[in-house]
């Protein structure tokens, strides 16, 4: 699977959350989607559009901004990150 295909596949997790998520899941999706879009753009601009760099880069971005979130919000973010990681590993 190439980079663009992986990005599209992971975007389906966000899309599914918008359709069926509760308020907490929608918050987590919006928060993570912003980081996800930024990470993807940064990887592409740096010439590092590698499938294996998406999740570690996203995890680092979320880790770097964890102070912005309450413990409850961090738990919702982690749940969605787990869904993204599962989707990424299935390729």
JSON list of C-alpha atoms in Angstrom, two decimals:
[
{"chain": "A", "resi": 1, "resn": "UNK", "atom": "CA", "xyz": [0.00, 0.00, 0.00]},
{"chain": "A", "resi": 2, "resn": "UNK", "atom": "CA", "xyz": [1.42, 3.37, -0.91]},
{"chain": "A", "resi": 3, "resn": "UNK", "atom": "CA", "xyz": [1.35, 6.54, 1.20]},
{"chain": "A", "resi": 4, "resn": "UNK", "atom": "CA", "xyz": [-1.76, 8.06, -0.39]},
{"chain": "A", "resi": 5, "resn": "UNK", "atom": "CA", "xyz": [-3.71, 4.82, -0.09]},
{"chain": "A", "resi": 6, "resn": "UNK", "atom": "CA", "xyz": [-2.76, 4.53, 3.59]},
{"chain": "A", "resi": 7, "resn": "UNK", "atom": "CA", "xyz": [-3.81, 8.13, 4.22]},
{"chain": "A", "resi": 8, "resn": "UNK", "atom": "CA", "xyz": [-7.16, 7.49, 2.53]},
{"chain": "A", "resi": 9, "resn": "UNK", "atom": "CA", "xyz": [-7.68, 4.32, 4.56]},
{"chain": "A", "resi": 10, "resn": "UNK", "atom": "CA", "xyz": [-6.96, 6.11, 7.84]},
{"chain": "A", "resi": 11, "resn": "UNK", "atom": "CA", "xyz": [-9.26, 8.97, 6.85]},
{"chain": "A", "resi": 12, "resn": "UNK", "atom": "CA", "xyz": [-12.13, 6.47, 6.84]},
{"chain": "A", "resi": 13, "resn": "UNK", "atom": "CA", "xyz": [-11.74, 6.15, 10.63]},
{"chain": "A", "resi": 14, "resn": "UNK", "atom": "CA", "xyz": [-12.40, 9.88, 10.95]},
{"chain": "A", "resi": 15, "resn": "UNK", "atom": "CA", "xyz": [-15.31, 9.70, 8.51]},
{"chain": "A", "resi": 16, "resn": "UNK", "atom": "CA", "xyz": [-16.92, 6.80, 10.38]},
{"chain": "A", "resi": 17, "resn": "UNK", "atom": "CA", "xyz": [-16.62, 8.72, 13.65]},
{"chain": "A", "resi": 18, "resn": "UNK", "atom": "CA", "xyz": [-18.39, 11.74, 12.17]},
{"chain": "A", "resi": 19, "resn": "UNK", "atom": "CA", "xyz": [-21.27, 9.52, 11.07]},
{"chain": "A", "resi": 20, "resn": "UNK", "atom": "CA", "xyz": [-21.68, 7.41, 14.19]},
{"chain": "A", "resi": 21, "resn": "UNK", "atom": "CA", "xyz": [-19.66, 8.97, 17.01]},
{"chain": "A", "resi": 22, "resn": "UNK", "atom": "CA", "xyz": [-20.92, 10.48, 20.23]},
{"chain": "A", "resi": 23, "resn": "UNK", "atom": "CA", "xyz": [-19.87, 13.97, 21.35]},
{"chain": "A", "resi": 24, "resn": "UNK", "atom": "CA", "xyz": [-16.64, 12.78, 22.96]},
{"chain": "A", "resi": 25, "resn": "UNK", "atom": "CA", "xyz": [-15.70, 10.74, 19.89]},
{"chain": "A", "resi": 26, "resn": "UNK", "atom": "CA", "xyz": [-16.46, 13.70, 17.64]},
{"chain": "A", "resi": 27, "resn": "UNK", "atom": "CA", "xyz": [-14.18, 15.91, 19.74]},
{"chain": "A", "resi": 28, "resn": "UNK", "atom": "CA", "xyz": [-11.40, 13.32, 19.58]},
{"chain": "A", "resi": 29, "resn": "UNK", "atom": "CA", "xyz": [-11.89, 12.94, 15.83]},
{"chain": "A", "resi": 30, "resn": "UNK", "atom": "CA", "xyz": [-11.71, 16.67, 15.20]},
{"chain": "A", "resi": 31, "resn": "UNK", "atom": "CA", "xyz": [-8.67, 17.07, 17.43]},
{"chain": "A", "resi": 32, "resn": "UNK", "atom": "CA", "xyz": [-6.82, 14.15, 15.87]},
{"chain": "A", "resi": 33, "resn": "UNK", "atom": "CA", "xyz": [-7.85, 15.03, 12.33]},
{"chain": "A", "resi": 34, "resn": "UNK", "atom": "CA", "xyz": [-6.10, 18.38, 12.67]},
{"chain": "A", "resi": 35, "resn": "UNK", "atom": "CA", "xyz": [-2.91, 16.69, 13.83]},
{"chain": "A", "resi": 36, "resn": "UNK", "atom": "CA", "xyz": [-3.26, 13.97, 11.19]},
{"chain": "A", "resi": 37, "resn": "UNK", "atom": "CA", "xyz": [-3.63, 16.46, 8.33]},
{"chain": "A", "resi": 38, "resn": "UNK", "atom": "CA", "xyz": [-0.64, 18.44, 9.57]},
{"chain": "A", "resi": 39, "resn": "UNK", "atom": "CA", "xyz": [1.54, 15.33, 9.95]},
{"chain": "A", "resi": 40, "resn": "UNK", "atom": "CA", "xyz": [0.63, 14.11, 6.47]},
{"chain": "A", "resi": 41, "resn": "UNK", "atom": "CA", "xyz": [1.40, 17.51, 4.95]},
{"chain": "A", "resi": 42, "resn": "UNK", "atom": "CA", "xyz": [4.71, 17.76, 6.82]},
{"chain": "A", "resi": 43, "resn": "UNK", "atom": "CA", "xyz": [5.79, 14.29, 5.71]},
{"chain": "A", "resi": 44, "resn": "UNK", "atom": "CA", "xyz": [4.91, 15.07, 2.10]},
{"chain": "A", "resi": 45, "resn": "UNK", "atom": "CA", "xyz": [6.67, 18.44, 2.12]},
{"chain": "A", "resi": 46, "resn": "UNK", "atom": "CA", "xyz": [9.80, 16.93, 3.68]},
{"chain": "A", "resi": 47, "resn": "UNK", "atom": "CA", "xyz": [9.89, 14.18, 1.07]},
{"chain": "A", "resi": 48, "resn": "UNK", "atom": "CA", "xyz": [9.25, 11.56, 3.75]},
{"chain": "A", "resi": 49, "resn": "UNK", "atom": "CA", "xyz": [5.94, 10.24, 2.44]},
{"chain": "A", "resi": 50, "resn": "UNK", "atom": "CA", "xyz": [6.49, 6.83, 3.97]},
{"chain": "A", "resi": 51, "resn": "UNK", "atom": "CA", "xyz": [3.59, 4.73, 5.26]},
{"chain": "A", "resi": 52, "resn": "UNK", "atom": "CA", "xyz": [5.64, 3.65, 8.29]},
{"chain": "A", "resi": 53, "resn": "UNK", "atom": "CA", "xyz": [6.11, 7.26, 9.41]},
{"chain": "A", "resi": 54, "resn": "UNK", "atom": "CA", "xyz": [2.44, 8.27, 9.65]},
{"chain": "A", "resi": 55, "resn": "UNK", "atom": "CA", "xyz": [1.48, 6.70, 12.98]},
{"chain": "A", "resi": 56, "resn": "UNK", "atom": "CA", "xyz": [4.73, 7.42, 14.84]},
{"chain": "A", "resi": 57, "resn": "UNK", "atom": "CA", "xyz": [4.59, 11.05, 13.67]},
{"chain": "A", "resi": 58, "resn": "UNK", "atom": "CA", "xyz": [0.95, 11.34, 14.73]},
{"chain": "A", "resi": 59, "resn": "UNK", "atom": "CA", "xyz": [1.70, 9.76, 18.12]},
{"chain": "A", "resi": 60, "resn": "UNK", "atom": "CA", "xyz": [4.53, 12.24, 18.66]},
{"chain": "A", "resi": 61, "resn": "UNK", "atom": "CA", "xyz": [2.35, 15.21, 17.69]},
{"chain": "A", "resi": 62, "resn": "UNK", "atom": "CA", "xyz": [-0.33, 14.13, 20.17]},
{"chain": "A", "resi": 63, "resn": "UNK", "atom": "CA", "xyz": [2.26, 13.46, 22.86]},
{"chain": "A", "resi": 64, "resn": "UNK", "atom": "CA", "xyz": [3.75, 16.94, 22.37]},
{"chain": "A", "resi": 65, "resn": "UNK", "atom": "CA", "xyz": [0.35, 18.58, 22.91]},
{"chain": "A", "resi": 66, "resn": "UNK", "atom": "CA", "xyz": [-1.05, 16.32, 25.63]},
{"chain": "A", "resi": 67, "resn": "UNK", "atom": "CA", "xyz": [-0.88, 19.20, 28.14]},
{"chain": "A", "resi": 68, "resn": "UNK", "atom": "CA", "xyz": [-3.76, 20.82, 26.21]},
{"chain": "A", "resi": 69, "resn": "UNK", "atom": "CA", "xyz": [-6.12, 17.98, 27.10]},
{"chain": "A", "resi": 70, "resn": "UNK", "atom": "CA", "xyz": [-7.95, 16.90, 30.22]},
{"chain": "A", "resi": 71, "resn": "UNK", "atom": "CA", "xyz": [-7.40, 13.30, 31.37]},
{"chain": "A", "resi": 72, "resn": "UNK", "atom": "CA", "xyz": [-10.86, 12.38, 30.04]},
{"chain": "A", "resi": 73, "resn": "UNK", "atom": "CA", "xyz": [-10.09, 13.92, 26.64]},
{"chain": "A", "resi": 74, "resn": "UNK", "atom": "CA", "xyz": [-6.73, 12.13, 26.59]},
{"chain": "A", "resi": 75, "resn": "UNK", "atom": "CA", "xyz": [-8.60, 8.83, 27.06]},
{"chain": "A", "resi": 76, "resn": "UNK", "atom": "CA", "xyz": [-10.91, 9.60, 24.11]},
{"chain": "A", "resi": 77, "resn": "UNK", "atom": "CA", "xyz": [-7.91, 10.54, 21.97]},
{"chain": "A", "resi": 78, "resn": "UNK", "atom": "CA", "xyz": [-6.15, 7.29, 22.93]},
{"chain": "A", "resi": 79, "resn": "UNK", "atom": "CA", "xyz": [-9.21, 5.23, 21.97]},
{"chain": "A", "resi": 80, "resn": "UNK", "atom": "CA", "xyz": [-9.30, 6.81, 18.53]},
{"chain": "A", "resi": 81, "resn": "UNK", "atom": "CA", "xyz": [-5.52, 6.46, 18.17]},
{"chain": "A", "resi": 82, "resn": "UNK", "atom": "CA", "xyz": [-5.94, 2.75, 18.89]},
{"chain": "A", "resi": 83, "resn": "UNK", "atom": "CA", "xyz": [-8.53, 2.52, 16.10]},
{"chain": "A", "resi": 84, "resn": "UNK", "atom": "CA", "xyz": [-6.19, 4.32, 13.71]},
{"chain": "A", "resi": 85, "resn": "UNK", "atom": "CA", "xyz": [-3.27, 2.06, 14.67]},
{"chain": "A", "resi": 86, "resn": "UNK", "atom": "CA", "xyz": [-5.41, -1.05, 14.11]},
{"chain": "A", "resi": 87, "resn": "UNK", "atom": "CA", "xyz": [-6.49, 0.24, 10.70]},
{"chain": "A", "resi": 88, "resn": "UNK", "atom": "CA", "xyz": [-2.89, 1.10, 9.80]},
{"chain": "A", "resi": 89, "resn": "UNK", "atom": "CA", "xyz": [-1.60, -2.33, 10.77]},
{"chain": "A", "resi": 90, "resn": "UNK", "atom": "CA", "xyz": [-4.24, -4.08, 8.65]},
{"chain": "A", "resi": 91, "resn": "UNK", "atom": "CA", "xyz": [-3.05, -2.07, 5.67]}
]
